[in-house]
Amino acid sequence: MKGFILKSEPDAFSIDDLMAKPGRTTLWDGVRNYTARNNLMAMKKGDRAFFYHSNSKPIAIVGEMQVVAEAVVDETQFDANAKYFDPKSSIDKPRWFAPKLKGIKKLAFPLTREMLQQSALKDSRLFRESRLSVVDLNDAELKLLDKLIREAGNK
């Protein structure tokens, strides 16, 4: 099982938005960075993910999710009226993909960016590639996140 951190600006899509969706599920669409896309495509059913509110106060990991379906073609790339339209994508050769994620829980005590920077995660891709919206975690980072979530008072 792998782990990932997925970033979203809460005014675009928040943990509350996810938890309010039917079945608490969503396609994680609209990603338009190749490294982030590759991370989305690497997700397998059952993998864990952490919802990270970016460009917010506080910037923090605010929830836990699980991959419930592997990536499918992100249909927004073909919609000329969509925010994430990509004129270079074609139905025959799509560029962008979106896995289906389920909200598991909203953290009662979010892990702020400052808390994460004071941990061993300070050298992780989360901070080295801070503009990357989908970050893969190694086993040690995943275990550390679990520990930090518990230590913050979350169940």
Tab-separated table of C-alpha atoms in Angstrom:
chain	number	residue	atom	x	y	z
A	1	MET	CA	0.000	0.000	0.000
A	2	LYS	CA	1.298	3.421	-0.972
A	3	GLY	CA	0.521	6.844	0.377
A	4	PHE	CA	0.033	10.225	-1.266
A	5	ILE	CA	-0.628	13.833	-0.317
A	6	LEU	CA	-3.132	15.632	-2.549
A	7	LYS	CA	-3.332	19.402	-2.387
A	8	SER	CA	-6.362	21.548	-3.054
A	9	GLU	CA	-7.211	25.148	-2.362
A	10	PRO	CA	-10.243	24.981	-0.066
A	11	ASP	CA	-12.111	27.679	-1.988
A	12	ALA	CA	-11.911	25.400	-5.071
A	13	PHE	CA	-12.516	22.035	-3.347
A	14	SER	CA	-12.245	21.437	0.398
A	15	ILE	CA	-12.344	18.467	2.734
A	16	ASP	CA	-15.875	19.586	3.652
A	17	ASP	CA	-16.841	19.482	-0.034
A	18	LEU	CA	-15.508	15.932	-0.294
A	19	MET	CA	-17.261	14.742	2.856
A	20	ALA	CA	-20.565	16.251	1.600
A	21	LYS	CA	-20.460	14.381	-1.724
A	22	PRO	CA	-22.615	11.268	-2.160
A	23	GLY	CA	-20.614	8.348	-0.810
A	24	ARG	CA	-17.901	10.865	0.132
A	25	THR	CA	-16.273	10.098	-3.247
A	26	THR	CA	-14.890	12.204	-6.075
A	27	LEU	CA	-12.757	11.941	-9.170
A	28	TRP	CA	-9.589	13.927	-8.458
A	29	ASP	CA	-9.667	15.788	-11.761
A	30	GLY	CA	-8.154	18.984	-13.101
A	31	VAL	CA	-4.502	18.125	-12.404
A	32	ARG	CA	-2.343	19.568	-15.193
A	33	ASN	CA	1.238	18.779	-14.193
A	34	TYR	CA	2.968	15.705	-15.581
A	35	THR	CA	4.710	14.668	-12.356
A	36	ALA	CA	1.460	15.026	-10.410
A	37	ARG	CA	-0.384	13.144	-13.174
A	38	ASN	CA	2.136	10.305	-12.969
A	39	ASN	CA	1.535	10.113	-9.219
A	40	LEU	CA	-2.229	9.961	-9.824
A	41	MET	CA	-1.707	7.173	-12.352
A	42	ALA	CA	0.449	5.249	-9.852
A	43	MET	CA	-2.412	5.106	-7.336
A	44	LYS	CA	-3.928	1.676	-6.788
A	45	LYS	CA	-7.216	0.735	-5.159
A	46	GLY	CA	-6.713	0.693	-1.396
A	47	ASP	CA	-3.825	3.188	-1.368
A	48	ARG	CA	-4.010	5.912	1.244
A	49	ALA	CA	-4.118	9.628	0.612
A	50	PHE	CA	-4.052	12.748	2.732
A	51	PHE	CA	-6.076	15.855	1.887
A	52	TYR	CA	-3.898	18.980	2.122
A	53	HIS	CA	-5.470	22.449	2.121
A	54	SER	CA	-3.067	24.756	0.306
A	55	ASN	CA	-3.237	28.527	0.047
A	56	SER	CA	-5.361	28.681	3.180
A	57	LYS	CA	-5.150	29.525	6.850
A	58	PRO	CA	-3.859	27.290	8.116
A	59	ILE	CA	-2.114	25.387	5.352
A	60	ALA	CA	-2.496	21.846	6.649
A	61	ILE	CA	-3.286	18.197	6.157
A	62	VAL	CA	-6.973	18.195	7.027
A	63	GLY	CA	-8.223	14.728	6.181
A	64	GLU	CA	-7.609	11.147	5.190
A	65	MET	CA	-8.793	9.512	1.987
A	66	GLN	CA	-8.554	6.162	0.258
A	67	VAL	CA	-8.220	5.340	-3.425
A	68	VAL	CA	-11.382	3.446	-4.392
A	69	ALA	CA	-10.741	3.263	-8.146
A	70	GLU	CA	-7.640	3.648	-10.257
A	71	ALA	CA	-7.260	6.579	-12.628
A	72	VAL	CA	-9.585	6.967	-15.591
A	73	VAL	CA	-9.490	9.564	-18.349
A	74	ASP	CA	-10.136	13.060	-16.942
A	75	GLU	CA	-13.024	14.203	-19.135
A	76	THR	CA	-12.523	17.890	-18.255
A	77	GLN	CA	-9.565	17.999	-20.653
A	78	PHE	CA	-11.967	17.701	-23.630
A	79	ASP	CA	-14.539	20.302	-22.519
A	80	ALA	CA	-13.773	23.649	-24.174
A	81	ASN	CA	-15.884	25.389	-21.521
A	82	ALA	CA	-14.124	23.729	-18.583
A	83	LYS	CA	-11.454	25.423	-16.507
A	84	TYR	CA	-9.095	22.507	-17.165
A	85	PHE	CA	-9.650	22.193	-20.930
A	86	ASP	CA	-6.506	21.093	-22.788
A	87	PRO	CA	-6.681	21.756	-26.535
A	88	LYS	CA	-3.702	19.450	-27.111
A	89	SER	CA	-5.499	16.446	-25.619
A	90	SER	CA	-7.541	14.164	-27.814
A	91	ILE	CA	-9.918	11.317	-27.091
A	92	ASP	CA	-7.493	9.021	-28.931
A	93	LYS	CA	-4.521	10.316	-26.942
A	94	PRO	CA	-5.662	11.729	-23.597
A	95	ARG	CA	-3.025	13.366	-21.423
A	96	TRP	CA	-4.795	13.645	-18.094
A	97	PHE	CA	-6.246	11.070	-15.716
A	98	ALA	CA	-8.167	11.088	-12.434
A	99	PRO	CA	-8.471	8.420	-9.720
A	100	LYS	CA	-11.587	8.078	-7.579
A	101	LEU	CA	-11.036	8.919	-3.925
A	102	LYS	CA	-13.186	8.454	-0.862
A	103	GLY	CA	-13.065	10.689	2.184
A	104	ILE	CA	-12.328	8.539	5.231
A	105	LYS	CA	-12.243	11.238	7.876
A	106	LYS	CA	-11.756	14.914	8.491
A	107	LEU	CA	-9.021	15.467	11.047
A	108	ALA	CA	-10.233	17.065	14.262
A	109	PHE	CA	-6.712	18.443	14.676
A	110	PRO	CA	-5.129	19.292	11.305
A	111	LEU	CA	-1.393	18.899	10.778
A	112	THR	CA	-0.226	22.396	9.890
A	113	ARG	CA	2.585	23.081	7.463
A	114	GLU	CA	4.647	24.329	10.400
A	115	MET	CA	4.137	21.044	12.280
A	116	LEU	CA	5.148	19.086	9.190
A	117	GLN	CA	8.230	21.277	8.641
A	118	GLN	CA	9.363	20.575	12.201
A	119	SER	CA	9.282	16.828	11.551
A	120	ALA	CA	11.399	14.527	9.421
A	121	LEU	CA	9.081	15.463	6.539
A	122	LYS	CA	10.968	18.757	6.208
A	123	ASP	CA	13.215	17.122	3.587
A	124	SER	CA	10.378	15.402	1.714
A	125	ARG	CA	9.018	16.213	-1.746
A	126	LEU	CA	6.161	18.002	0.013
A	127	PHE	CA	8.607	20.840	0.706
A	128	ARG	CA	11.324	20.248	-1.910
A	129	GLU	CA	8.723	20.426	-4.697
A	130	SER	CA	6.242	22.663	-2.936
A	131	ARG	CA	4.219	23.462	-6.081
A	132	LEU	CA	3.606	19.773	-6.823
A	133	SER	CA	-0.089	19.106	-6.167
A	134	VAL	CA	0.145	15.309	-5.814
A	135	VAL	CA	3.063	14.026	-3.748
A	136	ASP	CA	3.961	10.378	-3.340
A	137	LEU	CA	5.143	9.190	0.080
A	138	ASN	CA	7.696	6.528	0.882
A	139	ASP	CA	7.015	3.987	3.638
A	140	ALA	CA	8.890	5.970	6.298
A	141	GLU	CA	7.004	9.170	5.440
A	142	LEU	CA	3.671	7.343	5.549
A	143	LYS	CA	4.465	5.882	8.990
A	144	LEU	CA	5.588	9.289	10.223
A	145	LEU	CA	2.346	10.913	9.056
A	146	ASP	CA	0.342	8.270	10.914
A	147	LYS	CA	2.365	9.004	14.040
A	148	LEU	CA	1.966	12.784	13.701
A	149	ILE	CA	-1.793	12.430	13.182
A	150	ARG	CA	-2.090	10.375	16.389
A	151	GLU	CA	0.195	12.706	18.350
A	152	ALA	CA	-1.924	15.697	17.285
A	153	GLY	CA	-4.877	14.081	19.073
A	154	ASN	CA	-6.662	12.500	16.109
A	155	LYS	CA	-8.141	9.019	16.369
